[in-house]
Structure formats: structure tokens, C-alpha cells
PDB file of C-alpha atoms in Angstrom:
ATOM      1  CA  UNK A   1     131.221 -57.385 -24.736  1.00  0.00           C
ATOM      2  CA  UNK A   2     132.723 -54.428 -22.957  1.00  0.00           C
ATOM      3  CA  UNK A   3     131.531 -51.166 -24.064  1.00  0.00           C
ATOM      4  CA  UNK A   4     134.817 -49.443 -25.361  1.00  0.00           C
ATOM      5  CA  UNK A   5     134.405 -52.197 -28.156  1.00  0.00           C
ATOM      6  CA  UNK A   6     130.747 -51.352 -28.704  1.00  0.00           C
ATOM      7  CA  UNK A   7     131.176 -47.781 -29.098  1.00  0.00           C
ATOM      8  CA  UNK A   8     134.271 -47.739 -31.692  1.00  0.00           C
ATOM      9  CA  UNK A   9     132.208 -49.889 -33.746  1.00  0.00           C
ATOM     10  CA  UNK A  10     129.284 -48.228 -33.390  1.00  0.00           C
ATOM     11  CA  UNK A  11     130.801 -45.176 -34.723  1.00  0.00           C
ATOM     12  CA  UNK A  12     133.380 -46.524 -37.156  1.00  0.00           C
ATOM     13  CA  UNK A  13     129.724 -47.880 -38.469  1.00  0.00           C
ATOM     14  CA  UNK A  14     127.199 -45.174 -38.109  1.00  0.00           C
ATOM     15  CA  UNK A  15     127.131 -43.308 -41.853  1.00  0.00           C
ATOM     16  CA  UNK A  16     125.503 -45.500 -43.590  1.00  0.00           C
ATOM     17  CA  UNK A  17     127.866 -48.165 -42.628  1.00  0.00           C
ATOM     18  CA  UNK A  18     130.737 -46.477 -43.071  1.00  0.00           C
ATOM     19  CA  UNK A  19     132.949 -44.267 -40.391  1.00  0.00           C
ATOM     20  CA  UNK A  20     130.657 -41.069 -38.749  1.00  0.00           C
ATOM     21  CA  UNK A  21     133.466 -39.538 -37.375  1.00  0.00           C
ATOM     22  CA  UNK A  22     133.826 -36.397 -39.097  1.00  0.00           C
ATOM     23  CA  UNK A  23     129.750 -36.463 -39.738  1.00  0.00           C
ATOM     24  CA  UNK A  24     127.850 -35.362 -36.297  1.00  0.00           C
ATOM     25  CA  UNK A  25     129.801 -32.892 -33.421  1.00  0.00           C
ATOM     26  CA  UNK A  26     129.935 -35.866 -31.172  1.00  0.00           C
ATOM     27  CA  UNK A  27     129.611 -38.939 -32.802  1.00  0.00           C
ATOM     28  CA  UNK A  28     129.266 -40.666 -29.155  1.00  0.00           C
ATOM     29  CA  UNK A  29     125.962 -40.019 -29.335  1.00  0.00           C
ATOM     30  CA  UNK A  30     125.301 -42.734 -31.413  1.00  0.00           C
ATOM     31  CA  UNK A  31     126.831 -45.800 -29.507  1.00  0.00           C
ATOM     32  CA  UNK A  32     124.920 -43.666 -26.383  1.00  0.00           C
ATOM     33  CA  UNK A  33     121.563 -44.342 -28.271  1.00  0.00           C
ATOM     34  CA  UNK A  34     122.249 -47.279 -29.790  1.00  0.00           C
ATOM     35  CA  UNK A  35     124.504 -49.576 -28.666  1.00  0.00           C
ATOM     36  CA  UNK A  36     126.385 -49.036 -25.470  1.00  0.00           C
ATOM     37  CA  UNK A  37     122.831 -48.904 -23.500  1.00  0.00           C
ATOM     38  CA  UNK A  38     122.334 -52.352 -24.297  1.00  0.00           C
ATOM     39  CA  UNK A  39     125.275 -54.483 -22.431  1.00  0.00           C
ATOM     40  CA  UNK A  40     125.004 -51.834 -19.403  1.00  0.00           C
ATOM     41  CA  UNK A  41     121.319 -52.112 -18.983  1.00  0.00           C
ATOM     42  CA  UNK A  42     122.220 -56.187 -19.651  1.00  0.00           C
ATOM     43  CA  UNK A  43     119.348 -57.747 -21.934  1.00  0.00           C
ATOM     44  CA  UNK A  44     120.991 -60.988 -22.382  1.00  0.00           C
ATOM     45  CA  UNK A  45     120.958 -60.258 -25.994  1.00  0.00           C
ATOM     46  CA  UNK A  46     124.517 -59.487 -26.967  1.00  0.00           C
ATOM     47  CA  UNK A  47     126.192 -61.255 -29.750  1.00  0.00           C
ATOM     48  CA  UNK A  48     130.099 -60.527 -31.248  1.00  0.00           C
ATOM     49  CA  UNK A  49     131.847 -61.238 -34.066  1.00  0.00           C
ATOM     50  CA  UNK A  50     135.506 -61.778 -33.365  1.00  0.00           C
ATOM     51  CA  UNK A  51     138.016 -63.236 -36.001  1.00  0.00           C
ATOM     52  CA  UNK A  52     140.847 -62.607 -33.912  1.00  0.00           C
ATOM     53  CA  UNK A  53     141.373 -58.847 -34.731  1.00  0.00           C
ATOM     54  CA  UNK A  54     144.091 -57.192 -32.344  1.00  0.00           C
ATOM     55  CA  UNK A  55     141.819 -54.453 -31.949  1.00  0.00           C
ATOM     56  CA  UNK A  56     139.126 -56.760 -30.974  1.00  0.00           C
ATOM     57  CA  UNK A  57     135.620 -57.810 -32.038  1.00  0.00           C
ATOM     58  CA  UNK A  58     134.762 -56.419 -35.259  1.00  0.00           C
ATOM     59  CA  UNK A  59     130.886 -56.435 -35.292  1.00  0.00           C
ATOM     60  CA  UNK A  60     127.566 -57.161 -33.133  1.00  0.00           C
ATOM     61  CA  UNK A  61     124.285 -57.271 -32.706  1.00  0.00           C
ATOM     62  CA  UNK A  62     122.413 -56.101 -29.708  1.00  0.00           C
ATOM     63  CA  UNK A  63     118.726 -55.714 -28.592  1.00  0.00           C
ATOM     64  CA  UNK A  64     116.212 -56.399 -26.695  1.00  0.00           C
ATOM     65  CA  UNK A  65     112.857 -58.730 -26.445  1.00  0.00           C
ATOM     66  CA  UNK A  66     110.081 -56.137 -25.059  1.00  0.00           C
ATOM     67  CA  UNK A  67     111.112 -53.010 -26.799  1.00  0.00           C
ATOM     68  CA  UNK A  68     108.466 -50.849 -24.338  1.00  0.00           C
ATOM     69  CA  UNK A  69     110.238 -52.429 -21.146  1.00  0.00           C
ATOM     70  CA  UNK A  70     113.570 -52.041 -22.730  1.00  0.00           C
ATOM     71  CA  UNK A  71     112.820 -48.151 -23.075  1.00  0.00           C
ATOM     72  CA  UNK A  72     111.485 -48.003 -19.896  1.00  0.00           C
ATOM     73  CA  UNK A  73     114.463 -49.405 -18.213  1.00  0.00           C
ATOM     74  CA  UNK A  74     116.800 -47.191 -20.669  1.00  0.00           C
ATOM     75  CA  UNK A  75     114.548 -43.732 -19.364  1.00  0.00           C
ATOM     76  CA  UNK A  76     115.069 -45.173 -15.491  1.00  0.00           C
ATOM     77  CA  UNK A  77     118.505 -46.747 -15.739  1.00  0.00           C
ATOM     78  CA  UNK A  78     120.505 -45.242 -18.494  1.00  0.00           C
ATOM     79  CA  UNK A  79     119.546 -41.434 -18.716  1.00  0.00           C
ATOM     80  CA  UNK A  80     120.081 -40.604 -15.695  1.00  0.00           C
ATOM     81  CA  UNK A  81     124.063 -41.775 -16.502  1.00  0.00           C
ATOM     82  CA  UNK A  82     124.587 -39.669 -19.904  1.00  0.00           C
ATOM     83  CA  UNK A  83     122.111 -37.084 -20.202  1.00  0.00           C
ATOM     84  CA  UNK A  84     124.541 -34.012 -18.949  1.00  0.00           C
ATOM     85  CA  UNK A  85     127.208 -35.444 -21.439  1.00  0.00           C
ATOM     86  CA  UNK A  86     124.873 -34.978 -24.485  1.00  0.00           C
ATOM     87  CA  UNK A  87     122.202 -32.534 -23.418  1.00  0.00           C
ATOM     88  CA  UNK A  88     119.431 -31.657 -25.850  1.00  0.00           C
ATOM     89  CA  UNK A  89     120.529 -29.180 -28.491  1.00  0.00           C
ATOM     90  CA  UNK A  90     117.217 -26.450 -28.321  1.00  0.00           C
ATOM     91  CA  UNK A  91     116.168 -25.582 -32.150  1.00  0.00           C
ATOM     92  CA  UNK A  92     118.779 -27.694 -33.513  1.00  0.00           C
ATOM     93  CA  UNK A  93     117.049 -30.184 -36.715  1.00  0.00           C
ATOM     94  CA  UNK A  94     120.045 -31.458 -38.145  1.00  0.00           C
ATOM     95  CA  UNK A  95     121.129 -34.947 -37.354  1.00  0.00           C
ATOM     96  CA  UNK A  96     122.855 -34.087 -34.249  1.00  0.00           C
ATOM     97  CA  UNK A  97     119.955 -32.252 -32.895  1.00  0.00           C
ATOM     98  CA  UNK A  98     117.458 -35.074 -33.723  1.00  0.00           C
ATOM     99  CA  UNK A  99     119.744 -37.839 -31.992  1.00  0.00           C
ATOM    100  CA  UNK A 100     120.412 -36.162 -28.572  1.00  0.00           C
ATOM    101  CA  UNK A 101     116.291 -35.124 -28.973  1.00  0.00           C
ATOM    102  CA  UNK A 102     115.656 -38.788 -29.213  1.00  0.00           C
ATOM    103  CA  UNK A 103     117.843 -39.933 -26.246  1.00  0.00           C
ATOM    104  CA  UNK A 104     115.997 -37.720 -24.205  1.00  0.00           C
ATOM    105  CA  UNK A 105     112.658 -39.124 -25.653  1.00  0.00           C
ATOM    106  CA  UNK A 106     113.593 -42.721 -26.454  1.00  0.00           C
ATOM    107  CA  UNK A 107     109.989 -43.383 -26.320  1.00  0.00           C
ATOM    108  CA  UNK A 108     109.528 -41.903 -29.336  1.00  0.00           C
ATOM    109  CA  UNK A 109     111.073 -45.348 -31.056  1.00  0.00           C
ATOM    110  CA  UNK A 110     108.196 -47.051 -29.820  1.00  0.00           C
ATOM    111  CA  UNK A 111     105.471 -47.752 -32.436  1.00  0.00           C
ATOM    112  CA  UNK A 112     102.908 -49.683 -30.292  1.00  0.00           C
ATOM    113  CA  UNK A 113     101.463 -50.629 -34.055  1.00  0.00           C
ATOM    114  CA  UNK A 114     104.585 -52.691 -34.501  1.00  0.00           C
ATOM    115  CA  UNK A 115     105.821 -53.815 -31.388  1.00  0.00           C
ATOM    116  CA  UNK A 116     102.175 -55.747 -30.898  1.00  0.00           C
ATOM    117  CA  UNK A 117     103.516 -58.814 -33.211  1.00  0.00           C
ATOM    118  CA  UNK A 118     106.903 -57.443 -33.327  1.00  0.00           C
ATOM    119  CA  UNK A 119     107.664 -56.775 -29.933  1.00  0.00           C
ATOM    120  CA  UNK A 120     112.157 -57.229 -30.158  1.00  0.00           C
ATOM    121  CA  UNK A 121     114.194 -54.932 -31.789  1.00  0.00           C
ATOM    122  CA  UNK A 122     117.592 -54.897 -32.858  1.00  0.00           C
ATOM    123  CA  UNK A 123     120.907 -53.164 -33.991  1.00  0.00           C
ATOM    124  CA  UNK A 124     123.687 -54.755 -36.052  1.00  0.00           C
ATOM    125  CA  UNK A 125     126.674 -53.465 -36.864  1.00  0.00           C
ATOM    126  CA  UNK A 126     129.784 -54.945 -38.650  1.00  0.00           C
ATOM    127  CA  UNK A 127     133.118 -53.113 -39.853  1.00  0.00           C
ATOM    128  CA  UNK A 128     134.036 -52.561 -43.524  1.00  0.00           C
ATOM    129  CA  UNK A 129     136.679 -55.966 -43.244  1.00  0.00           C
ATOM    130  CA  UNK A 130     133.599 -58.239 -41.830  1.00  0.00           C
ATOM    131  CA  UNK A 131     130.984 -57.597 -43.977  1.00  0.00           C
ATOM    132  CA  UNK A 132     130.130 -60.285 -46.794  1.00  0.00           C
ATOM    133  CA  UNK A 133     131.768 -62.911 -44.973  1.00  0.00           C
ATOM    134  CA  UNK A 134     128.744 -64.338 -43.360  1.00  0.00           C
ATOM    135  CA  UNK A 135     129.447 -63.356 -40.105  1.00  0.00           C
ATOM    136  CA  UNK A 136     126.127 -60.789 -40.217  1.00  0.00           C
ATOM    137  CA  UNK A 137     123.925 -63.972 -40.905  1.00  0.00           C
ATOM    138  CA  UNK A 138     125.613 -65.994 -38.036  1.00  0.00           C
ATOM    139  CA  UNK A 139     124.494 -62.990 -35.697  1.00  0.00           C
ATOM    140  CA  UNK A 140     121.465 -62.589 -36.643  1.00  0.00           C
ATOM    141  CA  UNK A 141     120.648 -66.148 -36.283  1.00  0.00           C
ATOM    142  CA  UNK A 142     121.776 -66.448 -32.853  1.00  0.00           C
ATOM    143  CA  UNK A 143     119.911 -63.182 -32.171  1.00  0.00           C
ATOM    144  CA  UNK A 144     116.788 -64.680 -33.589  1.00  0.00           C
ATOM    145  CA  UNK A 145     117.593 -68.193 -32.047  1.00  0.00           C
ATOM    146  CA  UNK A 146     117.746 -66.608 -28.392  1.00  0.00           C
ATOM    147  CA  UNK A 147     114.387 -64.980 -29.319  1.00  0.00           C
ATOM    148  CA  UNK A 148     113.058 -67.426 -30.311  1.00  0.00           C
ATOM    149  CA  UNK A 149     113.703 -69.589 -27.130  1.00  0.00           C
ATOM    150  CA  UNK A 150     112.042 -66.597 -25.211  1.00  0.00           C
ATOM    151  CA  UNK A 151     109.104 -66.948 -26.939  1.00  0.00           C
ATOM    152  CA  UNK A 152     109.350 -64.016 -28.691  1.00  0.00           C
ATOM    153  CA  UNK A 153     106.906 -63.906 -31.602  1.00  0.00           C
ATOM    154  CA  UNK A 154     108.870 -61.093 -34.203  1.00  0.00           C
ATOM    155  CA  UNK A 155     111.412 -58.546 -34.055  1.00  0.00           C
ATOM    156  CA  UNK A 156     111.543 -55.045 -35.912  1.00  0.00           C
ATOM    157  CA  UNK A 157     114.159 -52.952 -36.952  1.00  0.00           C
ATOM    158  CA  UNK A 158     113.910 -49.136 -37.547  1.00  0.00           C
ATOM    159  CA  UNK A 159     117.059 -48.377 -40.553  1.00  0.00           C
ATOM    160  CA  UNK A 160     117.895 -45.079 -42.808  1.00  0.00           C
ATOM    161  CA  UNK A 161     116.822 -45.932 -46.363  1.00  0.00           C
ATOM    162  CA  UNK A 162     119.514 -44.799 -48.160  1.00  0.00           C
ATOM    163  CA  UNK A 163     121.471 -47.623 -46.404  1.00  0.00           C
ATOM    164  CA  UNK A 164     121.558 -50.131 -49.472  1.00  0.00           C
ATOM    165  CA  UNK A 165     123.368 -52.754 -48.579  1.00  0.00           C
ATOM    166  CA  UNK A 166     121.850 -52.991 -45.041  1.00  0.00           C
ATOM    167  CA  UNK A 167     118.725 -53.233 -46.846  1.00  0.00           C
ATOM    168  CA  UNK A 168     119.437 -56.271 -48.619  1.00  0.00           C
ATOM    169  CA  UNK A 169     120.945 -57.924 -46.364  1.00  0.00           C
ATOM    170  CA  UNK A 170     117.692 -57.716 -44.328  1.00  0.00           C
ATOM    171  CA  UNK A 171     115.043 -58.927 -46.867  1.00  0.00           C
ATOM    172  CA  UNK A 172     117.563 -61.615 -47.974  1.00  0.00           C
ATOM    173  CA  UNK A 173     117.445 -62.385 -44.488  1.00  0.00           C
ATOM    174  CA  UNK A 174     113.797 -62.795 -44.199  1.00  0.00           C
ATOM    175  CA  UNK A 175     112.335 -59.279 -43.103  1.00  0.00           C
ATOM    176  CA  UNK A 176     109.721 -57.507 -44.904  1.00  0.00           C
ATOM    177  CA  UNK A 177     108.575 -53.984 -44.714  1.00  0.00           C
ATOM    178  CA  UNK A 178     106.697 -52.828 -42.202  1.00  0.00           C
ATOM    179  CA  UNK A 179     106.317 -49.013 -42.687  1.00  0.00           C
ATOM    180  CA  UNK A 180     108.278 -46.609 -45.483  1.00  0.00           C
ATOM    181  CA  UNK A 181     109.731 -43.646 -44.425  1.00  0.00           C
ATOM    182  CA  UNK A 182     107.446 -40.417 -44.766  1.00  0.00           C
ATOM    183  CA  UNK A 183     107.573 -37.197 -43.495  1.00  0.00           C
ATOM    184  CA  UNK A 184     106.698 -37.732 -39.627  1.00  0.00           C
ATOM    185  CA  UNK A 185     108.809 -40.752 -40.021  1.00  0.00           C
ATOM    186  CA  UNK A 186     112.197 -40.747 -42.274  1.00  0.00           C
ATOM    187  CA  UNK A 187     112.579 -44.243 -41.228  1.00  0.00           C
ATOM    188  CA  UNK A 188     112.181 -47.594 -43.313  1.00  0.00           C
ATOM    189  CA  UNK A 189     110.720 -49.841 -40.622  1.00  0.00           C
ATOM    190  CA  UNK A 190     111.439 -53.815 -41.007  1.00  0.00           C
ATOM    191  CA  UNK A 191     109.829 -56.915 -39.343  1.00  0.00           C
ATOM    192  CA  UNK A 192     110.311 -60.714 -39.072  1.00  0.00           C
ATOM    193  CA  UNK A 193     107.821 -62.994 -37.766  1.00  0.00           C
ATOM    194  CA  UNK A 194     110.079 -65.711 -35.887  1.00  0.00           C
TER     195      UNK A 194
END
């Protein structure tokens, strides 16, 4: 999937599932973070939904088996590449500041709790006209199918709370919680065994 494709739907997805343009100074940060990183550092674990949209594919899902190696590689590899286009914002705690503070520290993703039986992570994103069709199921089951030919015991997810409908779609889906959000962490953290 190129990665002109991932970022617009990255962003066009990024509040709460609906368009963050408008919501953070550069909204590029987010597809930086959490998308684009993924086809360029090349996990083999990119999946698109395409119904034939002129624009083109209209959702994903991305990730990677060994989240610690994956944010190794993304420190080494990655970086390097964007770090001068979204430099850390000193003293800044709004959303901005926090996201550019964790590209800079991706490590800080990491919960070595978790990734013990849940080593994968993922990121799923779909636009407005191709959710509820099914087509977030059929990615996720490839996603889980690939992991599961690696070997790959569980997968975890970290997801904003007040994302609803993401929510349910994950414990339909199989996941269970992990870890609520609390005040080190505003996170809901989800897992599923494969």
C-alpha cells in the first residue's frame, strides 16, 4: 500500500474515527506514528480494503509481530527520516504535544507486561463509507491469520476509550481487556490470544 493512501486515511480517521483535520496543528503526526512507519519499515503485515474507490483503498490494518523489535527498528530506521519535520513541542501536554513526545520515545508503547503473551500489535483504520460492511472483520482476520502462521501467540492493541464503536467492534471480535486507562496511562489496552 503506498503511503500517500495510508496517511489520508489515517487522518481522515484519527478523532475518534472520524476526520482530525481541524483537531491537532499537524495532523501528519498521526499517520507518522501510526501508520505510515509500518509499510516503510516493511513488516509484511499490511492489509487494504479496496472496493474500487477512485480515491483508492478506503481502510487497513497494519502492525507488527515483535512489538519491542518493531520499535527498535522504528527508533533506528524511521526517526532518523521525520524527526526535524515534527520536533518535540517542550512543555506542550495537549494532544499534539503528547504525540510528537511519543514519536520521539516510541518505547514508551511498550508494556513488557503485555507484549510477554501478547507480543503483535496493531492499527486499523476504515473510512466513514466502509465501516459496518464487514470489511474490518475480513482485515482483521487476515491480520490474525498471517500471525498466526508466524507463530505468533497474541496481539494487543492500545485504543482511546471514548472510541465506542471501535470498542465493540473489538470484543465482538474476540479481544478482552487487558489494562483500563488510569492516570499514568489514558489508554484502554486490548488483547487476543490467537
Amino acid at each position: 500500500m503506498d503511503a500517500a493512501a495510508l496517511r489520508r486515511i489515517c487522518v481522515r480517521t484519527g478523532e475518534l474515527g472520524g476526520d482530525a483535520r481541524g483537531h491537532f496543528h499537524d495532523p501528519g503526526v498521526l499517520p507518522a506514528l501510526f501508520a505510515t512507519p509500518y509499510a516503510e519499515l516493511d513488516t509484511g503485515l499490511a492489509f487494504v480494503a479496496d472496493d474500487g474507490d477512485p480515491d483508492g483503498p478506503i481502510g487497513y490494518i497494519v502492525g507488527a509481530p515483535d512489538t519491542e523489535a518493531y520499535y527498535r527498528d522504528f527508533r533506528a530506521r524511521w526517526l532518523p527520516r521525520i524527526r526535524d519535520r515534527f520536533p518535540v513541542l517542550p512543555g506542550r501536554t495537549d494532544r499534539d504535544g503528547e504525540l510528537r513526545a511519543l514519536l520521539h520515545e516510541p518505547e514508551r508503547m511498550i508494556d513488557a507486561e503485555v507484549v510477554r503473551e501478547y507480543p503483535a500489535h496493531l492499527h486499523i483504520d476504515l473510512l466513514p463509507h466502509g465501516q459496518r460492511r464487514g470489511l474490518g472483520t475480513r482485515l482483521m482476520t487476515a491480520y490474525r491469520d498471517a500471525l498466526r502462521e508466524r507463530g505468533v501467540p497474541g496481539l494487543h492493541l492500545a485504543m482511546n476509550p471514548a472510541n465506542a464503536a471501535a470498542h465493540a467492534f473489538y470484543l465482538r471480535y474476540g479481544f478482552r481487556t487487558l489494562r483500563e486507562p488510569s492516570e499514568e496511562s489514558p489508554v484502554l489496552l486490548l488483547g487476543l490470544r490467537l
